[in-house]
Short mmCIF file of C-alpha atoms and ligand atoms in Angstrom, two decimals:
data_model
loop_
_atom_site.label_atom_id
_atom_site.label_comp_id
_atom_site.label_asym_id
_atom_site.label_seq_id
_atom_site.Cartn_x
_atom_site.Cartn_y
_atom_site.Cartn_z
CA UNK Z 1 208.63 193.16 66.61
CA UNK Z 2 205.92 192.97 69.31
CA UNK Z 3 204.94 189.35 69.37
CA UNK Z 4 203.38 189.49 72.86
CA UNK Z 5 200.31 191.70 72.14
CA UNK Z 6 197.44 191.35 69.90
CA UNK Z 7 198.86 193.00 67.30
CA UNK Z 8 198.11 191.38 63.39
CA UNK Z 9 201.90 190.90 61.76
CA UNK Z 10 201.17 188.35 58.56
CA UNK Z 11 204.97 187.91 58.07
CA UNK Z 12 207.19 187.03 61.40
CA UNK Z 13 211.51 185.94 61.15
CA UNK Z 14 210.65 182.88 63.92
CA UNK Z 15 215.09 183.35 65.27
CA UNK Z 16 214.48 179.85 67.13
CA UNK Z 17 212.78 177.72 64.39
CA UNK Z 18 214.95 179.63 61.82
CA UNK Z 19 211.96 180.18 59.41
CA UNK Z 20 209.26 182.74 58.54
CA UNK Z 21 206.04 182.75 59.93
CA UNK Z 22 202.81 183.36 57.54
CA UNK Z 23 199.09 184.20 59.21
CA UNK Z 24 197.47 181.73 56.03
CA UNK Z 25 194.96 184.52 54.61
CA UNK Z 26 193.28 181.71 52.25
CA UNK Z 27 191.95 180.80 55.09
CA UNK Z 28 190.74 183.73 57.26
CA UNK Z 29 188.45 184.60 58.98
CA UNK Z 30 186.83 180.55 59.00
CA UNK Z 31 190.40 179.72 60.45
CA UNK Z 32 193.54 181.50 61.79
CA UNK Z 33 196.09 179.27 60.58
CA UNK Z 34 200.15 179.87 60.55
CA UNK Z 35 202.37 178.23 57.96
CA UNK Z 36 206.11 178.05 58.43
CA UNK Z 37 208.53 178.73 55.31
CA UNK Z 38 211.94 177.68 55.55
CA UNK Z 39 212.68 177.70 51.86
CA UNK Z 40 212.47 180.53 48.72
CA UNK Z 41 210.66 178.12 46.13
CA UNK Z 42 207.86 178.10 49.30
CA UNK Z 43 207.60 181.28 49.58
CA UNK Z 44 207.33 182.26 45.92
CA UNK Z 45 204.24 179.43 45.93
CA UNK Z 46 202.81 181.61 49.47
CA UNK Z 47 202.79 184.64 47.44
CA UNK Z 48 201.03 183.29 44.33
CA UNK Z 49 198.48 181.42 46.01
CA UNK Z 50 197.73 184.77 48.09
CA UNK Z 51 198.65 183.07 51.64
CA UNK Z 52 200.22 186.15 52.15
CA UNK Z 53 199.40 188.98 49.90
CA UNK Z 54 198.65 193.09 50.29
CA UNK Z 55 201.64 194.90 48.35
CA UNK Z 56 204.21 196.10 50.97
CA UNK Z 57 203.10 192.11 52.82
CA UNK Z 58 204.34 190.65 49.16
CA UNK Z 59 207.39 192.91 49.22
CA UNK Z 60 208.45 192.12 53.13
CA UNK Z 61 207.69 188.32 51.88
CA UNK Z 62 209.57 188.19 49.12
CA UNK Z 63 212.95 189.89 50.85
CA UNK Z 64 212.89 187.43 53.34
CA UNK Z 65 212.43 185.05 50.06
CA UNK Z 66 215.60 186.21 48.99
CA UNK Z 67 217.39 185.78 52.21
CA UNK Z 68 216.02 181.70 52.45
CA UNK Z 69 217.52 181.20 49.03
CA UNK Z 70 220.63 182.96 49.63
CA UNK Z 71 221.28 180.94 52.59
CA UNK Z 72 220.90 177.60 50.57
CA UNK Z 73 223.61 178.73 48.13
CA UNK Z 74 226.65 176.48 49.08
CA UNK Z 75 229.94 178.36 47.76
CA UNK Z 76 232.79 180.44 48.54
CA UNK Z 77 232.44 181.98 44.82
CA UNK Z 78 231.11 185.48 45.23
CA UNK Z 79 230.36 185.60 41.59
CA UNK Z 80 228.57 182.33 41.85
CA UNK Z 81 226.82 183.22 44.50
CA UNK Z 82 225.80 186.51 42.92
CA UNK Z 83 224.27 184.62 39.72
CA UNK Z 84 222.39 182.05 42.05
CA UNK Z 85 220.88 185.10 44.35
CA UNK Z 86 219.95 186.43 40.06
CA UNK Z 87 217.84 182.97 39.92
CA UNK Z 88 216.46 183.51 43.22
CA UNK Z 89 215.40 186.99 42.55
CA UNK Z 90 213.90 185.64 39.30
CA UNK Z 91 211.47 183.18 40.28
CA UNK Z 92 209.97 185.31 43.32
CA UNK Z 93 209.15 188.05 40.64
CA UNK Z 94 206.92 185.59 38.95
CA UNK Z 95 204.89 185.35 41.41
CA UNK Z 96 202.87 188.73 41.11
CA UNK Z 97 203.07 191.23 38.53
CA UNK Z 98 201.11 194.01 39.46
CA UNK Z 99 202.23 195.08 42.96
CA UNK Z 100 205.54 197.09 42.44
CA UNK Z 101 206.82 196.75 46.24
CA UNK Z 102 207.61 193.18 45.54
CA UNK Z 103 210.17 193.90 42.58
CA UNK Z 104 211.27 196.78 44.70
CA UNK Z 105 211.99 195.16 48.24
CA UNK Z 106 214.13 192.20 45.62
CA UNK Z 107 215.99 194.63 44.00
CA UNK Z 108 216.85 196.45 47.39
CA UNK Z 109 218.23 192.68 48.21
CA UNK Z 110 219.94 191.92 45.42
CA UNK Z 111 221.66 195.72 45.35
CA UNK Z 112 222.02 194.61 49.47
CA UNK Z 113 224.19 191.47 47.79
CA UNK Z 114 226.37 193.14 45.55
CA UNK Z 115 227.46 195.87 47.64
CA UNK Z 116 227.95 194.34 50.83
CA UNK Z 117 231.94 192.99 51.32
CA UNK Z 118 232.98 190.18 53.56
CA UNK Z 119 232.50 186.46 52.96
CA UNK Z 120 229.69 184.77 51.71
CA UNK Z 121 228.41 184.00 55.50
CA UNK Z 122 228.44 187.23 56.70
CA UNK Z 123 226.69 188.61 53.09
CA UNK Z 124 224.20 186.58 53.85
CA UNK Z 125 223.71 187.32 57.46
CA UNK Z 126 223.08 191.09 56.06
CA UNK Z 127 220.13 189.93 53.90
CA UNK Z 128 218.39 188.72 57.23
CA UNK Z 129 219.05 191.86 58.74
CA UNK Z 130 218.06 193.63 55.51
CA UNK Z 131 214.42 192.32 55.19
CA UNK Z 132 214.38 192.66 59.09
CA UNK Z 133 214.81 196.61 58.29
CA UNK Z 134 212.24 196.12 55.35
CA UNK Z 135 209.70 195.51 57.70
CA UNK Z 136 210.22 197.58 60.38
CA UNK Z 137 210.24 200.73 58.05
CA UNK Z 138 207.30 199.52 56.34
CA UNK Z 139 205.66 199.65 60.02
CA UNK Z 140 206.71 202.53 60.42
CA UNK Z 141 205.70 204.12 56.81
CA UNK Z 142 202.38 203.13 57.68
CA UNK Z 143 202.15 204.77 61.03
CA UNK Z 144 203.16 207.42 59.71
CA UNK Z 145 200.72 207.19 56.67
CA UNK Z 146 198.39 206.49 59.33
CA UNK Z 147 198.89 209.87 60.71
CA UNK Z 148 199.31 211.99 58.06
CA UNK Z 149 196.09 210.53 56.88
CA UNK Z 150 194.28 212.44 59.71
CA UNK Z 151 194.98 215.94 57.82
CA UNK Z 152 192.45 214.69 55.42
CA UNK Z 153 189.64 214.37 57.72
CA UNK Z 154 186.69 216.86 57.20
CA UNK Z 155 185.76 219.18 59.65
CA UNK Z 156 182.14 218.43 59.97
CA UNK Z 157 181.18 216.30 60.44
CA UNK Z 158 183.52 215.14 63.87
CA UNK Z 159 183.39 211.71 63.43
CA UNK Z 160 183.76 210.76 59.74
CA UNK Z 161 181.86 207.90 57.69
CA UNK Z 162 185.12 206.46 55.13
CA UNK Z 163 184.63 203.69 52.94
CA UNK Z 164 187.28 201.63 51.86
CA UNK Z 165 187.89 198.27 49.48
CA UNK Z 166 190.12 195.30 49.43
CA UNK Z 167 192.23 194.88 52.59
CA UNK Z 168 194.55 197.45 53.48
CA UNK Z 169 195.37 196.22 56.96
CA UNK Z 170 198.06 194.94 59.29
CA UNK Z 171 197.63 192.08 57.12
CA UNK Z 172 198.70 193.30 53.74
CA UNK Z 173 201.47 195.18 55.15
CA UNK Z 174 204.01 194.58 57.63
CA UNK Z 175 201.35 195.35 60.33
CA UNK Z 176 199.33 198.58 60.65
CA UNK Z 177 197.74 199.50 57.12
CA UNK Z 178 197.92 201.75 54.58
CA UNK Z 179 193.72 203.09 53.80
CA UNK Z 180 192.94 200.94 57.06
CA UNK Z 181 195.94 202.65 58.71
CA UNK Z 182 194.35 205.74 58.01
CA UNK Z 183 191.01 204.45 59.57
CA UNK Z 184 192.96 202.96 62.53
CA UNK Z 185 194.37 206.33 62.97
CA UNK Z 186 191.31 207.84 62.98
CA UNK Z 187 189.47 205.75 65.00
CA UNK Z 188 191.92 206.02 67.56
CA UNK Z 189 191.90 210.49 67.66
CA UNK Z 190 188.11 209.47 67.53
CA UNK Z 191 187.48 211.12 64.09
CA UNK Z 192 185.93 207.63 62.98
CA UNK Z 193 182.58 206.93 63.17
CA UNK Z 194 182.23 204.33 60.70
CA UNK Z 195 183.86 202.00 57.90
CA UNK Z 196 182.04 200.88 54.92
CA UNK Z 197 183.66 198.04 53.51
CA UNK Z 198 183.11 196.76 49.95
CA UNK Z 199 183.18 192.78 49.86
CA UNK Z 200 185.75 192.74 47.29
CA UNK Z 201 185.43 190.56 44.11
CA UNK Z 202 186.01 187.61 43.33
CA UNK Z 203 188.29 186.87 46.47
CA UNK Z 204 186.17 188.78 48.99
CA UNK Z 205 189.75 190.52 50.62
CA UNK Z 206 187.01 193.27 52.49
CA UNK Z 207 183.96 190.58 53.85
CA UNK Z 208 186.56 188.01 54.92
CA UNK Z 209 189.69 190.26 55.69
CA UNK Z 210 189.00 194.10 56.43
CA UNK Z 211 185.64 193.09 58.74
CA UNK Z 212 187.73 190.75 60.23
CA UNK Z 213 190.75 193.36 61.16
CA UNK Z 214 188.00 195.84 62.03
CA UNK Z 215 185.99 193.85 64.72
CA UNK Z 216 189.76 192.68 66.29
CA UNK Z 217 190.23 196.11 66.86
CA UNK Z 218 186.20 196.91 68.10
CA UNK Z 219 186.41 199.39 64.82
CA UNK Z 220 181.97 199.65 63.71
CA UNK Z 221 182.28 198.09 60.25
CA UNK Z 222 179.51 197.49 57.59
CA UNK Z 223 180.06 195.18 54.98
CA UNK Z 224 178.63 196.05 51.27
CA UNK Z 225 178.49 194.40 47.87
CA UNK Z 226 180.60 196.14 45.50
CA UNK Z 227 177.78 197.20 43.54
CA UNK Z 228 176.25 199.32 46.94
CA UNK Z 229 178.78 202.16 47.05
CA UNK Z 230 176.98 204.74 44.55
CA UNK Z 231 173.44 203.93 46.60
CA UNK Z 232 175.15 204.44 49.89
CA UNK Z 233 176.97 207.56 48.28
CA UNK Z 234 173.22 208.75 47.11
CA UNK Z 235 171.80 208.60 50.55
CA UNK Z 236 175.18 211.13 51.95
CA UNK Z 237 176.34 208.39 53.93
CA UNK Z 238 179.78 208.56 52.60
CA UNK Z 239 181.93 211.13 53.88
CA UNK Z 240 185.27 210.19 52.00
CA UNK Z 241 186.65 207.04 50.39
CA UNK Z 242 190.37 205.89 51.02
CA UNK Z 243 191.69 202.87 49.44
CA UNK Z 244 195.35 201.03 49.23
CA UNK Z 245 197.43 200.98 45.60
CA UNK Z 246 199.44 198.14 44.56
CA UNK Z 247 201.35 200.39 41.87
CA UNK Z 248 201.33 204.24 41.35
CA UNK Z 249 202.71 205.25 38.07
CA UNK Z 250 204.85 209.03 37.58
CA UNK Z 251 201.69 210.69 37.01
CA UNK Z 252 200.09 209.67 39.76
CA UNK Z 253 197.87 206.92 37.63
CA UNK Z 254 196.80 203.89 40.26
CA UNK Z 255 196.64 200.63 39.92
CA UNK Z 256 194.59 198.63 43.04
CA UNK Z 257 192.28 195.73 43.27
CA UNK Z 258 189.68 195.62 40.66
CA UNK Z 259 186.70 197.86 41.43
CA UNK Z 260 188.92 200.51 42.40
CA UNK Z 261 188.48 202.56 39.49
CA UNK Z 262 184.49 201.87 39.08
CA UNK Z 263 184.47 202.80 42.84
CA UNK Z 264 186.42 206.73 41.82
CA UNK Z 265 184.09 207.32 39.11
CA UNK Z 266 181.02 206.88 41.20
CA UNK Z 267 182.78 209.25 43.86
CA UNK Z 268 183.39 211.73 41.76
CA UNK Z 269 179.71 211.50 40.48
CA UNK Z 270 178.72 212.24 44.09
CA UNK Z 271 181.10 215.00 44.86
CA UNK Z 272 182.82 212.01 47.78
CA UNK Z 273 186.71 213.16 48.02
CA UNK Z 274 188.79 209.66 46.62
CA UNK Z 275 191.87 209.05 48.46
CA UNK Z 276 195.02 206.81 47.70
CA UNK Z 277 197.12 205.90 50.90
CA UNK Z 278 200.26 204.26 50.22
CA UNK Z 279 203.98 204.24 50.91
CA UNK Z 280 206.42 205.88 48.13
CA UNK Z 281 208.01 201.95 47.76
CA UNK Z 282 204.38 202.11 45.80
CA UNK Z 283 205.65 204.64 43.10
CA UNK Z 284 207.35 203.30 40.16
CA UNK Z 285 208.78 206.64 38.71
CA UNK Z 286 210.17 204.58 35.97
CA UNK Z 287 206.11 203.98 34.41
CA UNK Z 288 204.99 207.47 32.79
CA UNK Z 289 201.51 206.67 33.22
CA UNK Z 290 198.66 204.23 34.25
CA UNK Z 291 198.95 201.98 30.70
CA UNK Z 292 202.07 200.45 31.24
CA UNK Z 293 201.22 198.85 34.58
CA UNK Z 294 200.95 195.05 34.18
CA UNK Z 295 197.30 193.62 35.19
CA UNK Z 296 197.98 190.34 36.50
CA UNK Z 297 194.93 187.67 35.43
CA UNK Z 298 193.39 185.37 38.08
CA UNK Z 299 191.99 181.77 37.55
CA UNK Z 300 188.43 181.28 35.64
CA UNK Z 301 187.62 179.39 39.42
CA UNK Z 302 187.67 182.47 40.99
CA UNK Z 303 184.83 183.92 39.62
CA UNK Z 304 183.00 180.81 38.80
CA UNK Z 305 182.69 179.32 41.95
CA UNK Z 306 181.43 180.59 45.69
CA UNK Z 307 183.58 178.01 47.98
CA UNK Z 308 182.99 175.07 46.45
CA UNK Z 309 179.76 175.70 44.40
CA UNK Z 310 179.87 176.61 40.82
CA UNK Z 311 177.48 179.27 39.96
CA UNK Z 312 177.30 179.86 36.26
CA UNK Z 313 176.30 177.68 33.24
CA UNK Z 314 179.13 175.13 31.83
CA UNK Z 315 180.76 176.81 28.29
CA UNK Z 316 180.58 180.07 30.26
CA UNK Z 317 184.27 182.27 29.13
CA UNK Z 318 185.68 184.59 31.89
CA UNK Z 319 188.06 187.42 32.42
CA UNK Z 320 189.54 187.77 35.50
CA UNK Z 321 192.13 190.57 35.94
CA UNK Z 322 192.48 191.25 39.62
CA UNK Z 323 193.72 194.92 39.65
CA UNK Z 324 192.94 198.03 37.78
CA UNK Z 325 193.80 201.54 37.11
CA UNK Z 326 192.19 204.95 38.17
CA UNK Z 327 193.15 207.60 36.67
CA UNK Z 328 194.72 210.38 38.16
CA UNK Z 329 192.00 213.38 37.12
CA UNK Z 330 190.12 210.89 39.86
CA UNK Z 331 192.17 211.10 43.28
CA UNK Z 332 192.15 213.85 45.22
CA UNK Z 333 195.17 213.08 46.99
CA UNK Z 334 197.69 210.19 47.46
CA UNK Z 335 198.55 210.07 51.64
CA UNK Z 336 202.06 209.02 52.01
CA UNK Z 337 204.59 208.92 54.56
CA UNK Z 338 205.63 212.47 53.87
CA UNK Z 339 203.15 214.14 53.50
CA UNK Z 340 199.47 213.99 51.48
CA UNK Z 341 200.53 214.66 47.95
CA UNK Z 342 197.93 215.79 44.79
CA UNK Z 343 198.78 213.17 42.44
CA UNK Z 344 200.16 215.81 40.02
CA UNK Z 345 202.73 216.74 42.55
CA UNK Z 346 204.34 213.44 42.74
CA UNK Z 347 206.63 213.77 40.00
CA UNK Z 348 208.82 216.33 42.37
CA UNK Z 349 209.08 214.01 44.57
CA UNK Z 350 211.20 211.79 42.17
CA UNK Z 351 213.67 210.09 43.79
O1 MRU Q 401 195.31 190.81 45.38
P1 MRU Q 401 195.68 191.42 46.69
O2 MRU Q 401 194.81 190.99 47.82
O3 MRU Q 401 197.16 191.27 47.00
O4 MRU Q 401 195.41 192.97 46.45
C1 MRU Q 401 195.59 193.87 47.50
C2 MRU Q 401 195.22 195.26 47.13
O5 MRU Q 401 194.80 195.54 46.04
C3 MRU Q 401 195.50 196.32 48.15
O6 MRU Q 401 194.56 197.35 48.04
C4 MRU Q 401 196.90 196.90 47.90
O7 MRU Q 401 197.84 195.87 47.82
C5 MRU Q 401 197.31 197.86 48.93
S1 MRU Q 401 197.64 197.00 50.44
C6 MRU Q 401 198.20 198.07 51.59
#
């Protein structure tokens, strides 16, 4: 991995200190702060807390999660070490529910552990180099995504207008993007001429996140409330919206950060083509359709407080879930490593 250049990579394996490396996005844009992890139960609390977050970031987390436990596991037992990698594996998938890439990347670790041979050292030198691959194909995936996102691209006009929500970045991936890779893409073959990013609520991923990858990269970026796409969509200044997914269900149902699905329906009103981009380790096969993806719920305090001040009456009840699911009727494509795909397609890709 290119450390040297300016490039955004929220997860780095530090080989000298012998940890991982996490950009802290609680803290961004205010503050670009690192935070080393050198043990699983830290990483597990990183990925709840949302210091790293972005599902293919969770998933590259969490294998290298798996690899800091494994290497704490004191035994000559392969059996033993098996069940304490189990234990391992168990508490990182508490950490999120919703975004399927982090169950997948510890299940490609555990089935890593179980069919490597050798003794316990070497196993567990092949789980370093295991996430290692994790993210580098993820970089890759997205590059690719990236590009095969450019297909998409109207015509007319030349340079397009795309609006996007959450963060989709370098940051919630192993570092280029899935939605935003598409834009960086873009922006690069000079199809771009603008992003419209939604602020994102209640944790504000697009003000504080996506405007902050954007003007990095000298990509022109407007930030909007949530509540401003269907005006901006109104007024034609919308040529196509492209978001992320955190889970994609057999039938092409998508679950991504809450607003996602309020933000397809008022696309559709306006005629807007509604794009998913995101990498097949996104597509649980297993989940027939959109209802049996788990919603994880968010603290009360992140809706009822802006930083520190509380901005609704006390005895005031909340719901907070933080993802939730478009249906498939609503996406006019799903832009994936190989190839864009109509979600009604997807099932022949089943692997
Ligand atoms: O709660 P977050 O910030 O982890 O949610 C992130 C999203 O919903 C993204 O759109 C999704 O993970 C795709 S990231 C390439």
């Amino acid at each position: 991995m290119d450390n040297s250049s300016n490039h955004i990579y929220p997860v780095i394996w530090n080989e000298s200190k012998d940890c991982v490396i996490l950009i802290d996005q609680t803290r961004l844009p205010q503050e670009y702060n690192v935070v080393e992890i050198a043990r699983y139960e830290d990483m597990a609390q990183a990925i709840k807390t949302m210091i790293v977050r972005g599902a293919p970031a969770i998933g590259v987390a969490a294998a290298y999660g798996m690899y800091l436990g494994a290497r704490e596991i004191r035994t000559s037992d392969r059996n033993y070490f098996l069940q304490e990698l189990e234990t391992i594996a168990q508490v990182l998938r508490q950490t999120r529910p919703t975004a399927v890439n982090l169950f997948w990347a510890i299940s490609r670790m555990l089935k890593t552990a179980y069919e490597s041979v050798g003794s316990i050292e070497e196993v567990k030198d092949i789980l370093l180099e295991t996430a290692q691959t994790i993210q580098q194909e993820d970089l890759q995936t997205c590059q690719a995504i990236g590009d095969n996102g450019l297909s998409i691209l109207p015509t007319t006009p030349e340079k397009v207008t795309i609006l996007t929500h959450c963060n989709t970045g370098s940051l919630a991936t192993a570092g280029y993007g899935t939605a935003l890779g598409v834009i960086r893409s873009a922006w690069r073959e000079k199809r771009l001429q603008r992003v419209y990013a939604d602020e994102t609520r209640p944790r504000l991923q697009g003000a504080k996140l996506t405007v902050w990858e954007c003007i990095q990269e000298g990509i022109p970026v407007t930030l909007i409330t949530d509540s401003m796409s269907a005006h901006c969509m109104q007024q034609n200044m919308i040529d196509l919206v492209i978001v992320g997914a955190d889970r994609i269900a057999g039938n092409g149902d998508t679950a991504n950060k809450i607003g996602t699905y309020s933000l397809a329906i008022v696309a559709q009103a306006h005629n807007v083509p509604f794009y998913i981009a995101a990498p097949f380790s996104t597509i649980d096969f297993k989940l027939v359709d959109g209802r049996q993806i788990p919603i994880e719920e968010r603290p009360p305090s992140e809706i009822y407080q802006i930083g520190s001040t509380e901005i609704c009456p006390k005895g005031t009840e909340f719901y907070n879930p933080a993802f939730d699911v478009t249906p498939a009727k609503l996406i006019t494509g799903i832009i994936t490593e190989k190839g864009v795909i109509t979600p009604q397609d997807l099932i022949k890709h089943k692997i």
